[in-house]
Amino acid sequence: MHHFISSENHIFKFSAGQPPVLKVSSGDTITFETMDCFSDQIQGPDDRLEEVSFDRVNPATGPVYVEGAEKGDVLKVKINRIEVGRQAVMLTGKDLGVLGARLEGMHFKILPVEKEYVVFDEKTKLPLNPMVGVIGVAPESGEISCGTPDAHGGNMDTTLIREGAEVLLPVRAEGALLALGDLHAAMGDGEVCVSGAEVPGKVEVTVTLVKGLAIPTPLVLNDRILAVIFSNETLDQAVDGAVEVMVELIKNRTELPREEIIMLLSVGGQVAISQVVDPLKTARCELPLRILENYNFKLY
Ligand code: CA
Ligand code: ZN
C-alpha cells in the first residue's frame, strides 16, 4: 500500500508520546512531504532573519506508526526516491558551526537548484546530491529534539542517507513512530557552517520490520557498504562508538577474532565524519560488503 503524508503533519521532538498521523504495515510505501529545516520561513533575499522563528527549526514529517513494531525490532527504511525543491537556503553566523566564534551576525544565502546542480554562485555549481538530514524513531522514554542525533537516529546529517540506501533504526517504542525531514540538495561531510543546501521536498520510502535484530545505533546499507552511524558528545567518542559497534556486529556473525576484525577495519574500512555541528557529533564506520561476504557475514 502507498500512503502520503503532507508536511503539515510534523514534529519538532521525537517522543513515544507523540500521536501518530498515519498507521502503516510492514512492507508499505510512504511518501513524506517535507519542509526545509527552517520550516520554509526563508524564501528570498528580502526575507528578514529577525522575523524567522528559530523555535521552528528541523521539522520532521510524521510520526508514522508501523503495526507490530516493538522494542528490540529494527525498522528498515529504504529510501526509494528523493525529490527536492527548486531553491535551497543556507545559514551561518555568530556561534553557529565550526567557526561561529569568528563570525558576526547571521547570514543566509539562497541557492537555485537546477536539474543536476545546486548553484552556489556564478563561479560554482555543485552536483545535486539529495540526502535526508533527519530520520528517526521515538526513544523509549522522554523526548529528543529533531535537531539532535542519537541512537534513535534524528539529525544524523549523514550524506550516505540518499536514494537507494537502507536506514536501519533500532525500535524503542511501540509502533516505532518514524519521522523524517531536513532534506539537503547537497552537503559536504562535516556540514561545517551548520547547514547544508536546505530544501523542502518529498521522500518516498518503503518500511520493513525486522524482528529480533538487536542493534544499538542506526546502520546504513547501500549496494556497496555497511555503515554504523554513531553520535556522541565528542567526535572522538563518536568514532570509538562507531568502530566498537561495527566490531561487535562482525564478531557476533563470523568466526573472526576481535583483533582480526579491527585489523580488517583498519585496512579495508573507512571511518568518516558525518557532522560536527549538531548538539552531538556524528561519525560513521564503513566496511565494503564484498569484504563482509568473504566471511559469510549476514546481518539478519
Ligand atoms: Ca540537519
Ligand atoms: Zn539540514
PDB file of C-alpha atoms and ligand atoms in Angstrom:
ATOM      1  CA  MET A   1       0.000   0.000   0.000  1.00  0.00           C
ATOM      2  CA  HIS A   2       1.179   3.537  -0.784  1.00  0.00           C
ATOM      3  CA  HIS A   3       0.499   6.386   1.661  1.00  0.00           C
ATOM      4  CA  PHE A   4       1.131  10.119   1.522  1.00  0.00           C
ATOM      5  CA  ILE A   5       1.746  12.492   4.455  1.00  0.00           C
ATOM      6  CA  SER A   6       1.693  16.229   3.974  1.00  0.00           C
ATOM      7  CA  SER A   7       4.300  18.386   5.695  1.00  0.00           C
ATOM      8  CA  GLU A   8       1.527  19.936   7.785  1.00  0.00           C
ATOM      9  CA  ASN A   9       1.929  16.808   9.904  1.00  0.00           C
ATOM     10  CA  HIS A  10       5.260  17.394  11.539  1.00  0.00           C
ATOM     11  CA  ILE A  11       7.038  17.175  14.868  1.00  0.00           C
ATOM     12  CA  PHE A  12       9.928  19.035  16.457  1.00  0.00           C
ATOM     13  CA  LYS A  13      10.617  16.276  19.011  1.00  0.00           C
ATOM     14  CA  PHE A  14      10.858  12.517  18.774  1.00  0.00           C
ATOM     15  CA  SER A  15       8.854  11.013  21.643  1.00  0.00           C
ATOM     16  CA  ALA A  16       6.923   7.808  22.369  1.00  0.00           C
ATOM     17  CA  GLY A  17       4.039  10.058  23.430  1.00  0.00           C
ATOM     18  CA  GLN A  18       3.585  11.701  20.012  1.00  0.00           C
ATOM     19  CA  PRO A  19       0.245  10.714  18.495  1.00  0.00           C
ATOM     20  CA  PRO A  20       0.878   9.083  15.093  1.00  0.00           C
ATOM     21  CA  VAL A  21      -0.525  10.768  11.991  1.00  0.00           C
ATOM     22  CA  LEU A  22      -0.639   7.545   9.994  1.00  0.00           C
ATOM     23  CA  LYS A  23      -0.636   3.797  10.682  1.00  0.00           C
ATOM     24  CA  VAL A  24       1.066   1.519   8.164  1.00  0.00           C
ATOM     25  CA  SER A  25       2.005  -2.133   7.826  1.00  0.00           C
ATOM     26  CA  SER A  26       5.453  -3.573   7.276  1.00  0.00           C
ATOM     27  CA  GLY A  27       6.091  -3.533   3.527  1.00  0.00           C
ATOM     28  CA  ASP A  28       4.105  -0.346   2.906  1.00  0.00           C
ATOM     29  CA  THR A  29       5.426   2.606   0.936  1.00  0.00           C
ATOM     30  CA  ILE A  30       5.043   6.154   2.218  1.00  0.00           C
ATOM     31  CA  THR A  31       5.722   9.485   0.545  1.00  0.00           C
ATOM     32  CA  PHE A  32       6.661  12.132   3.102  1.00  0.00           C
ATOM     33  CA  GLU A  33       6.305  15.742   2.032  1.00  0.00           C
ATOM     34  CA  THR A  34       8.880  17.754   3.993  1.00  0.00           C
ATOM     35  CA  MET A  35       9.548  21.409   4.749  1.00  0.00           C
ATOM     36  CA  ASP A  36      13.122  22.641   4.835  1.00  0.00           C
ATOM     37  CA  CYS A  37      14.903  22.782   8.201  1.00  0.00           C
ATOM     38  CA  PHE A  38      13.717  26.374   8.753  1.00  0.00           C
ATOM     39  CA  SER A  39      10.064  25.366   8.208  1.00  0.00           C
ATOM     40  CA  ASP A  40      10.275  27.127   4.812  1.00  0.00           C
ATOM     41  CA  GLN A  41      10.426  30.537   6.548  1.00  0.00           C
ATOM     42  CA  ILE A  42      13.260  31.904   4.358  1.00  0.00           C
ATOM     43  CA  GLN A  43      12.118  32.241   0.770  1.00  0.00           C
ATOM     44  CA  GLY A  44      14.055  35.130  -0.737  1.00  0.00           C
ATOM     45  CA  PRO A  45      16.895  37.608  -0.268  1.00  0.00           C
ATOM     46  CA  ASP A  46      14.490  40.202   1.133  1.00  0.00           C
ATOM     47  CA  ASP A  47      13.319  37.993   3.997  1.00  0.00           C
ATOM     48  CA  ARG A  48      14.340  39.364   7.346  1.00  0.00           C
ATOM     49  CA  LEU A  49      16.183  36.922   9.577  1.00  0.00           C
ATOM     50  CA  GLU A  50      14.974  38.756  12.690  1.00  0.00           C
ATOM     51  CA  GLU A  51      11.477  37.614  11.792  1.00  0.00           C
ATOM     52  CA  VAL A  52      12.446  33.955  11.431  1.00  0.00           C
ATOM     53  CA  SER A  53      11.306  31.880  14.388  1.00  0.00           C
ATOM     54  CA  PHE A  54      14.117  29.574  15.444  1.00  0.00           C
ATOM     55  CA  ASP A  55      11.652  27.592  17.557  1.00  0.00           C
ATOM     56  CA  ARG A  56      10.580  26.071  14.271  1.00  0.00           C
ATOM     57  CA  VAL A  57      13.817  24.517  13.049  1.00  0.00           C
ATOM     58  CA  ASN A  58      14.194  20.906  11.949  1.00  0.00           C
ATOM     59  CA  PRO A  59      10.572  19.877  11.460  1.00  0.00           C
ATOM     60  CA  ALA A  60      10.261  16.147  10.709  1.00  0.00           C
ATOM     61  CA  THR A  61       7.156  14.917   8.908  1.00  0.00           C
ATOM     62  CA  GLY A  62       5.308  12.179  10.818  1.00  0.00           C
ATOM     63  CA  PRO A  63       5.283  10.302  13.054  1.00  0.00           C
ATOM     64  CA  VAL A  64       4.204   7.085  11.371  1.00  0.00           C
ATOM     65  CA  TYR A  65       3.118   4.108  13.428  1.00  0.00           C
ATOM     66  CA  VAL A  66       4.246   0.759  11.993  1.00  0.00           C
ATOM     67  CA  GLU A  67       1.891  -2.039  13.034  1.00  0.00           C
ATOM     68  CA  GLY A  68       3.607  -4.686  15.132  1.00  0.00           C
ATOM     69  CA  ALA A  69       6.800  -2.712  15.769  1.00  0.00           C
ATOM     70  CA  GLU A  70       8.061  -3.087  19.317  1.00  0.00           C
ATOM     71  CA  LYS A  71      11.184  -2.551  21.348  1.00  0.00           C
ATOM     72  CA  GLY A  72      14.033  -4.767  20.152  1.00  0.00           C
ATOM     73  CA  ASP A  73      12.968  -4.751  16.491  1.00  0.00           C
ATOM     74  CA  VAL A  74      14.617  -2.871  13.682  1.00  0.00           C
ATOM     75  CA  LEU A  75      12.741  -0.650  11.265  1.00  0.00           C
ATOM     76  CA  LYS A  76      14.353  -0.829   7.843  1.00  0.00           C
ATOM     77  CA  VAL A  77      13.621   2.300   5.827  1.00  0.00           C
ATOM     78  CA  LYS A  78      14.523   2.023   2.160  1.00  0.00           C
ATOM     79  CA  ILE A  79      14.922   5.450   0.559  1.00  0.00           C
ATOM     80  CA  ASN A  80      13.332   4.865  -2.855  1.00  0.00           C
ATOM     81  CA  ARG A  81      13.266   8.412  -4.131  1.00  0.00           C
ATOM     82  CA  ILE A  82      14.099  11.962  -3.049  1.00  0.00           C
ATOM     83  CA  GLU A  83      12.628  14.908  -4.889  1.00  0.00           C
ATOM     84  CA  VAL A  84      13.915  18.352  -3.875  1.00  0.00           C
ATOM     85  CA  GLY A  85      12.505  21.852  -4.359  1.00  0.00           C
ATOM     86  CA  ARG A  86      13.809  24.393  -6.858  1.00  0.00           C
ATOM     87  CA  GLN A  87      15.573  26.550  -4.314  1.00  0.00           C
ATOM     88  CA  ALA A  88      17.774  25.809  -1.301  1.00  0.00           C
ATOM     89  CA  VAL A  89      18.805  28.027   1.587  1.00  0.00           C
ATOM     90  CA  MET A  90      21.923  28.060   3.746  1.00  0.00           C
ATOM     91  CA  LEU A  91      22.528  29.820   7.041  1.00  0.00           C
ATOM     92  CA  THR A  92      25.572  30.522   9.151  1.00  0.00           C
ATOM     93  CA  GLY A  93      26.561  33.146  11.670  1.00  0.00           C
ATOM     94  CA  LYS A  94      27.779  34.003  15.114  1.00  0.00           C
ATOM     95  CA  ASP A  95      28.201  30.924  17.309  1.00  0.00           C
ATOM     96  CA  LEU A  96      26.942  28.629  14.570  1.00  0.00           C
ATOM     97  CA  GLY A  97      29.019  25.814  13.105  1.00  0.00           C
ATOM     98  CA  VAL A  98      32.740  25.206  13.388  1.00  0.00           C
ATOM     99  CA  LEU A  99      33.946  28.814  13.116  1.00  0.00           C
ATOM    100  CA  GLY A 100      30.933  30.548  14.606  1.00  0.00           C
ATOM    101  CA  ALA A 101      33.149  32.332  17.120  1.00  0.00           C
ATOM    102  CA  ARG A 102      34.828  34.132  14.202  1.00  0.00           C
ATOM    103  CA  LEU A 103      31.604  35.303  12.585  1.00  0.00           C
ATOM    104  CA  GLU A 104      29.388  38.284  13.322  1.00  0.00           C
ATOM    105  CA  GLY A 105      25.648  38.437  12.755  1.00  0.00           C
ATOM    106  CA  MET A 106      23.548  35.941  10.805  1.00  0.00           C
ATOM    107  CA  HIS A 107      23.960  35.261   7.115  1.00  0.00           C
ATOM    108  CA  PHE A 108      21.807  33.337   4.723  1.00  0.00           C
ATOM    109  CA  LYS A 109      22.140  32.510   1.107  1.00  0.00           C
ATOM    110  CA  ILE A 110      19.633  31.333  -1.485  1.00  0.00           C
ATOM    111  CA  LEU A 111      20.925  28.621  -3.846  1.00  0.00           C
ATOM    112  CA  PRO A 112      18.935  27.873  -7.011  1.00  0.00           C
ATOM    113  CA  VAL A 113      18.504  24.143  -7.621  1.00  0.00           C
ATOM    114  CA  GLU A 114      18.793  23.063 -11.233  1.00  0.00           C
ATOM    115  CA  LYS A 115      18.175  19.648 -12.780  1.00  0.00           C
ATOM    116  CA  GLU A 116      21.643  18.319 -11.960  1.00  0.00           C
ATOM    117  CA  TYR A 117      23.238  21.126  -9.976  1.00  0.00           C
ATOM    118  CA  VAL A 118      22.981  23.355  -6.946  1.00  0.00           C
ATOM    119  CA  VAL A 119      24.155  26.850  -7.858  1.00  0.00           C
ATOM    120  CA  PHE A 120      26.410  28.296  -5.135  1.00  0.00           C
ATOM    121  CA  ASP A 121      27.380  31.439  -7.067  1.00  0.00           C
ATOM    122  CA  GLU A 122      28.216  32.474 -10.618  1.00  0.00           C
ATOM    123  CA  LYS A 123      31.511  30.561 -10.405  1.00  0.00           C
ATOM    124  CA  THR A 124      30.484  27.350  -8.656  1.00  0.00           C
ATOM    125  CA  LYS A 125      27.829  24.767  -9.440  1.00  0.00           C
ATOM    126  CA  LEU A 126      27.777  21.712  -7.190  1.00  0.00           C
ATOM    127  CA  PRO A 127      26.455  18.299  -8.239  1.00  0.00           C
ATOM    128  CA  LEU A 128      22.913  17.772  -6.975  1.00  0.00           C
ATOM    129  CA  ASN A 129      23.192  15.128  -4.244  1.00  0.00           C
ATOM    130  CA  PRO A 130      19.874  14.917  -2.378  1.00  0.00           C
ATOM    131  CA  MET A 131      20.004  13.410   1.117  1.00  0.00           C
ATOM    132  CA  VAL A 132      17.887  13.154   4.245  1.00  0.00           C
ATOM    133  CA  GLY A 133      19.305  15.021   7.280  1.00  0.00           C
ATOM    134  CA  VAL A 134      16.750  13.962   9.914  1.00  0.00           C
ATOM    135  CA  ILE A 135      15.320  10.433  10.077  1.00  0.00           C
ATOM    136  CA  GLY A 136      14.475   8.644  13.271  1.00  0.00           C
ATOM    137  CA  VAL A 137      12.105   6.803  15.568  1.00  0.00           C
ATOM    138  CA  ALA A 138      10.860   7.600  19.061  1.00  0.00           C
ATOM    139  CA  PRO A 139      13.168   6.945  22.021  1.00  0.00           C
ATOM    140  CA  GLU A 140      11.949   4.601  24.766  1.00  0.00           C
ATOM    141  CA  SER A 141      11.178   7.477  27.115  1.00  0.00           C
ATOM    142  CA  GLY A 142      11.486  11.229  27.230  1.00  0.00           C
ATOM    143  CA  GLU A 143      11.737  13.401  24.137  1.00  0.00           C
ATOM    144  CA  ILE A 144      14.620  14.283  21.835  1.00  0.00           C
ATOM    145  CA  SER A 145      14.637  17.456  19.750  1.00  0.00           C
ATOM    146  CA  CYS A 146      14.673  16.813  15.993  1.00  0.00           C
ATOM    147  CA  GLY A 147      17.920  18.845  15.921  1.00  0.00           C
ATOM    148  CA  THR A 148      19.790  16.207  17.929  1.00  0.00           C
ATOM    149  CA  PRO A 149      21.177  12.936  16.559  1.00  0.00           C
ATOM    150  CA  ASP A 150      21.478   9.875  18.802  1.00  0.00           C
ATOM    151  CA  ALA A 151      20.753   6.139  18.960  1.00  0.00           C
ATOM    152  CA  HIS A 152      17.194   6.745  17.711  1.00  0.00           C
ATOM    153  CA  GLY A 153      18.524   8.406  14.535  1.00  0.00           C
ATOM    154  CA  GLY A 154      17.375  12.022  14.331  1.00  0.00           C
ATOM    155  CA  ASN A 155      19.590  14.767  12.932  1.00  0.00           C
ATOM    156  CA  MET A 156      22.385  12.490  11.722  1.00  0.00           C
ATOM    157  CA  ASP A 157      23.188  14.681   8.692  1.00  0.00           C
ATOM    158  CA  THR A 158      24.840  11.718   7.021  1.00  0.00           C
ATOM    159  CA  THR A 159      25.478  12.018   3.287  1.00  0.00           C
ATOM    160  CA  LEU A 160      25.008   8.251   2.851  1.00  0.00           C
ATOM    161  CA  ILE A 161      21.276   8.653   3.549  1.00  0.00           C
ATOM    162  CA  ARG A 162      20.324   9.184  -0.065  1.00  0.00           C
ATOM    163  CA  GLU A 163      18.346   7.441  -2.812  1.00  0.00           C
ATOM    164  CA  GLY A 164      18.844   3.695  -2.799  1.00  0.00           C
ATOM    165  CA  ALA A 165      20.141   3.498   0.780  1.00  0.00           C
ATOM    166  CA  GLU A 166      18.511   1.499   3.559  1.00  0.00           C
ATOM    167  CA  VAL A 167      18.487   3.075   7.013  1.00  0.00           C
ATOM    168  CA  LEU A 168      18.092   0.575   9.855  1.00  0.00           C
ATOM    169  CA  LEU A 169      16.727   2.162  13.009  1.00  0.00           C
ATOM    170  CA  PRO A 170      16.538   0.422  16.409  1.00  0.00           C
ATOM    171  CA  VAL A 171      12.888   0.447  17.519  1.00  0.00           C
ATOM    172  CA  ARG A 172      12.430   1.544  21.141  1.00  0.00           C
ATOM    173  CA  ALA A 173       8.729   2.426  21.332  1.00  0.00           C
ATOM    174  CA  GLU A 174       5.544   0.688  20.222  1.00  0.00           C
ATOM    175  CA  GLY A 175       4.846   1.423  16.544  1.00  0.00           C
ATOM    176  CA  ALA A 176       8.378   2.788  16.042  1.00  0.00           C
ATOM    177  CA  LEU A 177       6.987   6.306  15.255  1.00  0.00           C
ATOM    178  CA  LEU A 178       9.073   7.131  12.210  1.00  0.00           C
ATOM    179  CA  ALA A 179       9.523  10.740  11.140  1.00  0.00           C
ATOM    180  CA  LEU A 180      11.864  12.400   8.657  1.00  0.00           C
ATOM    181  CA  GLY A 181      12.774  15.750   7.153  1.00  0.00           C
ATOM    182  CA  ASP A 182      15.672  18.201   6.752  1.00  0.00           C
ATOM    183  CA  LEU A 183      16.473  17.390   3.129  1.00  0.00           C
ATOM    184  CA  HIS A 184      19.693  18.726   1.631  1.00  0.00           C
ATOM    185  CA  ALA A 185      20.186  19.235  -2.115  1.00  0.00           C
ATOM    186  CA  ALA A 186      23.910  18.948  -1.361  1.00  0.00           C
ATOM    187  CA  MET A 187      26.069  18.753   1.755  1.00  0.00           C
ATOM    188  CA  GLY A 188      29.722  18.101   2.487  1.00  0.00           C
ATOM    189  CA  ASP A 189      30.777  15.705   5.259  1.00  0.00           C
ATOM    190  CA  GLY A 190      31.086  17.710   8.468  1.00  0.00           C
ATOM    191  CA  GLU A 191      28.478  20.315   7.487  1.00  0.00           C
ATOM    192  CA  VAL A 192      30.908  22.880   8.906  1.00  0.00           C
ATOM    193  CA  CYS A 193      28.822  26.072   8.586  1.00  0.00           C
ATOM    194  CA  VAL A 194      25.846  24.347  10.392  1.00  0.00           C
ATOM    195  CA  SER A 195      23.678  23.861   7.307  1.00  0.00           C
ATOM    196  CA  GLY A 196      23.649  22.067   4.002  1.00  0.00           C
ATOM    197  CA  ALA A 197      21.729  23.294   0.946  1.00  0.00           C
ATOM    198  CA  GLU A 198      18.444  23.130   2.884  1.00  0.00           C
ATOM    199  CA  VAL A 199      15.412  22.289   0.736  1.00  0.00           C
ATOM    200  CA  PRO A 200      11.797  21.241   1.017  1.00  0.00           C
ATOM    201  CA  GLY A 201      10.841  18.147  -0.946  1.00  0.00           C
ATOM    202  CA  LYS A 202       9.354  14.694  -0.988  1.00  0.00           C
ATOM    203  CA  VAL A 203      10.837  11.389   0.116  1.00  0.00           C
ATOM    204  CA  GLU A 204       9.371   8.042  -0.873  1.00  0.00           C
ATOM    205  CA  VAL A 205      10.346   5.180   1.447  1.00  0.00           C
ATOM    206  CA  THR A 206       9.382   1.560   1.966  1.00  0.00           C
ATOM    207  CA  VAL A 207       9.344   0.398   5.587  1.00  0.00           C
ATOM    208  CA  THR A 208      10.041  -3.184   6.623  1.00  0.00           C
ATOM    209  CA  LEU A 209      10.021  -4.517  10.136  1.00  0.00           C
ATOM    210  CA  VAL A 210      12.932  -6.795  11.030  1.00  0.00           C
ATOM    211  CA  LYS A 211      12.113  -8.831  14.115  1.00  0.00           C
ATOM    212  CA  GLY A 212      14.755  -9.794  16.625  1.00  0.00           C
ATOM    213  CA  LEU A 213      17.701  -7.888  15.149  1.00  0.00           C
ATOM    214  CA  ALA A 214      19.232  -6.061  18.099  1.00  0.00           C
ATOM    215  CA  ILE A 215      21.306  -3.069  17.052  1.00  0.00           C
ATOM    216  CA  PRO A 216      22.327  -0.300  19.459  1.00  0.00           C
ATOM    217  CA  THR A 217      22.553   2.508  16.912  1.00  0.00           C
ATOM    218  CA  PRO A 218      21.451   3.206  13.314  1.00  0.00           C
ATOM    219  CA  LEU A 219      23.028   1.399  10.363  1.00  0.00           C
ATOM    220  CA  VAL A 220      23.039   2.365   6.706  1.00  0.00           C
ATOM    221  CA  LEU A 221      23.339  -0.149   3.886  1.00  0.00           C
ATOM    222  CA  ASN A 222      23.748   0.611   0.206  1.00  0.00           C
ATOM    223  CA  ASP A 223      24.842  -1.520  -2.748  1.00  0.00           C
ATOM    224  CA  ARG A 224      28.476  -1.079  -1.725  1.00  0.00           C
ATOM    225  CA  ILE A 225      28.896  -0.776   2.040  1.00  0.00           C
ATOM    226  CA  LEU A 226      27.565  -1.334   5.529  1.00  0.00           C
ATOM    227  CA  ALA A 227      27.948   1.708   7.789  1.00  0.00           C
ATOM    228  CA  VAL A 228      27.460   2.133  11.529  1.00  0.00           C
ATOM    229  CA  ILE A 229      26.309   5.631  12.484  1.00  0.00           C
ATOM    230  CA  PHE A 230      27.186   6.772  15.999  1.00  0.00           C
ATOM    231  CA  SER A 231      26.609  10.089  17.764  1.00  0.00           C
ATOM    232  CA  ASN A 232      28.194  11.273  20.987  1.00  0.00           C
ATOM    233  CA  GLU A 233      29.374  14.411  22.747  1.00  0.00           C
ATOM    234  CA  THR A 234      32.763  14.493  21.064  1.00  0.00           C
ATOM    235  CA  LEU A 235      33.885  13.290  17.670  1.00  0.00           C
ATOM    236  CA  ASP A 236      36.455  11.035  19.396  1.00  0.00           C
ATOM    237  CA  GLN A 237      33.702   9.301  21.341  1.00  0.00           C
ATOM    238  CA  ALA A 238      31.526   9.061  18.227  1.00  0.00           C
ATOM    239  CA  VAL A 239      34.367   7.379  16.285  1.00  0.00           C
ATOM    240  CA  ASP A 240      35.080   4.963  19.140  1.00  0.00           C
ATOM    241  CA  GLY A 241      31.395   4.084  19.350  1.00  0.00           C
ATOM    242  CA  ALA A 242      31.000   3.522  15.601  1.00  0.00           C
ATOM    243  CA  VAL A 243      34.060   1.275  15.439  1.00  0.00           C
ATOM    244  CA  GLU A 244      33.043  -0.678  18.523  1.00  0.00           C
ATOM    245  CA  VAL A 245      29.528  -1.338  17.227  1.00  0.00           C
ATOM    246  CA  MET A 246      30.945  -2.466  13.857  1.00  0.00           C
ATOM    247  CA  VAL A 247      33.421  -4.821  15.563  1.00  0.00           C
ATOM    248  CA  GLU A 248      30.671  -6.363  17.701  1.00  0.00           C
ATOM    249  CA  LEU A 249      28.328  -6.789  14.692  1.00  0.00           C
ATOM    250  CA  ILE A 250      31.047  -8.723  12.857  1.00  0.00           C
ATOM    251  CA  LYS A 251      32.221 -10.606  15.959  1.00  0.00           C
ATOM    252  CA  ASN A 252      28.712 -11.943  16.581  1.00  0.00           C
ATOM    253  CA  ARG A 253      28.250 -13.076  12.977  1.00  0.00           C
ATOM    254  CA  THR A 254      31.594 -14.514  11.877  1.00  0.00           C
ATOM    255  CA  GLU A 255      34.399 -16.695  13.197  1.00  0.00           C
ATOM    256  CA  LEU A 256      36.828 -13.798  13.167  1.00  0.00           C
ATOM    257  CA  PRO A 257      38.513 -12.916  16.465  1.00  0.00           C
ATOM    258  CA  ARG A 258      38.256  -9.313  17.617  1.00  0.00           C
ATOM    259  CA  GLU A 259      41.866  -8.423  16.755  1.00  0.00           C
ATOM    260  CA  GLU A 260      41.428  -9.669  13.177  1.00  0.00           C
ATOM    261  CA  ILE A 261      38.246  -7.632  12.792  1.00  0.00           C
ATOM    262  CA  ILE A 262      39.856  -4.429  13.971  1.00  0.00           C
ATOM    263  CA  MET A 263      42.800  -5.023  11.631  1.00  0.00           C
ATOM    264  CA  LEU A 264      40.380  -5.652   8.778  1.00  0.00           C
ATOM    265  CA  LEU A 265      38.587  -2.375   9.528  1.00  0.00           C
ATOM    266  CA  SER A 266      41.936  -0.637   9.694  1.00  0.00           C
ATOM    267  CA  VAL A 267      42.989  -1.720   6.199  1.00  0.00           C
ATOM    268  CA  GLY A 268      39.717  -2.239   4.351  1.00  0.00           C
ATOM    269  CA  GLY A 269      37.258   0.001   6.172  1.00  0.00           C
ATOM    270  CA  GLN A 270      36.716   3.699   6.437  1.00  0.00           C
ATOM    271  CA  VAL A 271      35.978   5.964   9.362  1.00  0.00           C
ATOM    272  CA  ALA A 272      34.271   9.158   8.253  1.00  0.00           C
ATOM    273  CA  ILE A 273      32.721  12.253   9.759  1.00  0.00           C
ATOM    274  CA  SER A 274      29.027  12.813   9.204  1.00  0.00           C
ATOM    275  CA  GLN A 275      28.597  16.112  11.032  1.00  0.00           C
ATOM    276  CA  VAL A 276      30.373  18.167  13.705  1.00  0.00           C
ATOM    277  CA  VAL A 277      27.835  20.968  14.223  1.00  0.00           C
ATOM    278  CA  ASP A 278      24.766  19.457  15.915  1.00  0.00           C
ATOM    279  CA  PRO A 279      24.291  19.054  19.703  1.00  0.00           C
ATOM    280  CA  LEU A 280      26.008  15.638  19.443  1.00  0.00           C
ATOM    281  CA  LYS A 281      28.695  14.875  16.839  1.00  0.00           C
ATOM    282  CA  THR A 282      28.154  12.027  14.357  1.00  0.00           C
ATOM    283  CA  ALA A 283      30.764   9.678  12.919  1.00  0.00           C
ATOM    284  CA  ARG A 284      30.461   6.507  10.907  1.00  0.00           C
ATOM    285  CA  CYS A 285      32.434   3.324  10.366  1.00  0.00           C
ATOM    286  CA  GLU A 286      32.060   1.725   6.920  1.00  0.00           C
ATOM    287  CA  LEU A 287      33.102  -1.623   5.527  1.00  0.00           C
ATOM    288  CA  PRO A 288      32.577  -2.812   1.924  1.00  0.00           C
ATOM    289  CA  LEU A 289      30.006  -5.597   1.563  1.00  0.00           C
ATOM    290  CA  ARG A 290      32.365  -7.528  -0.723  1.00  0.00           C
ATOM    291  CA  ILE A 291      34.768  -7.875   2.243  1.00  0.00           C
ATOM    292  CA  LEU A 292      31.990  -8.920   4.630  1.00  0.00           C
ATOM    293  CA  GLU A 293      30.872 -11.558   2.104  1.00  0.00           C
ATOM    294  CA  ASN A 294      34.308 -13.203   2.354  1.00  0.00           C
ATOM    295  CA  TYR A 295      33.387 -14.227   5.907  1.00  0.00           C
ATOM    296  CA  ASN A 296      29.764 -15.194   5.146  1.00  0.00           C
ATOM    297  CA  PHE A 297      28.574 -12.214   7.154  1.00  0.00           C
ATOM    298  CA  LYS A 298      24.803 -11.881   7.231  1.00  0.00           C
ATOM    299  CA  LEU A 299      23.270  -9.010   9.154  1.00  0.00           C
ATOM    300  CA  TYR A 300      19.988 -10.945   9.654  1.00  0.00           C
TER     301      TYR A 300
HETATM  302 CA    CA B   1      20.460  18.784   9.883  1.00  0.00          CA
HETATM  303 ZN    ZN B   2      19.629  20.463   7.265  1.00  0.00          ZN
END
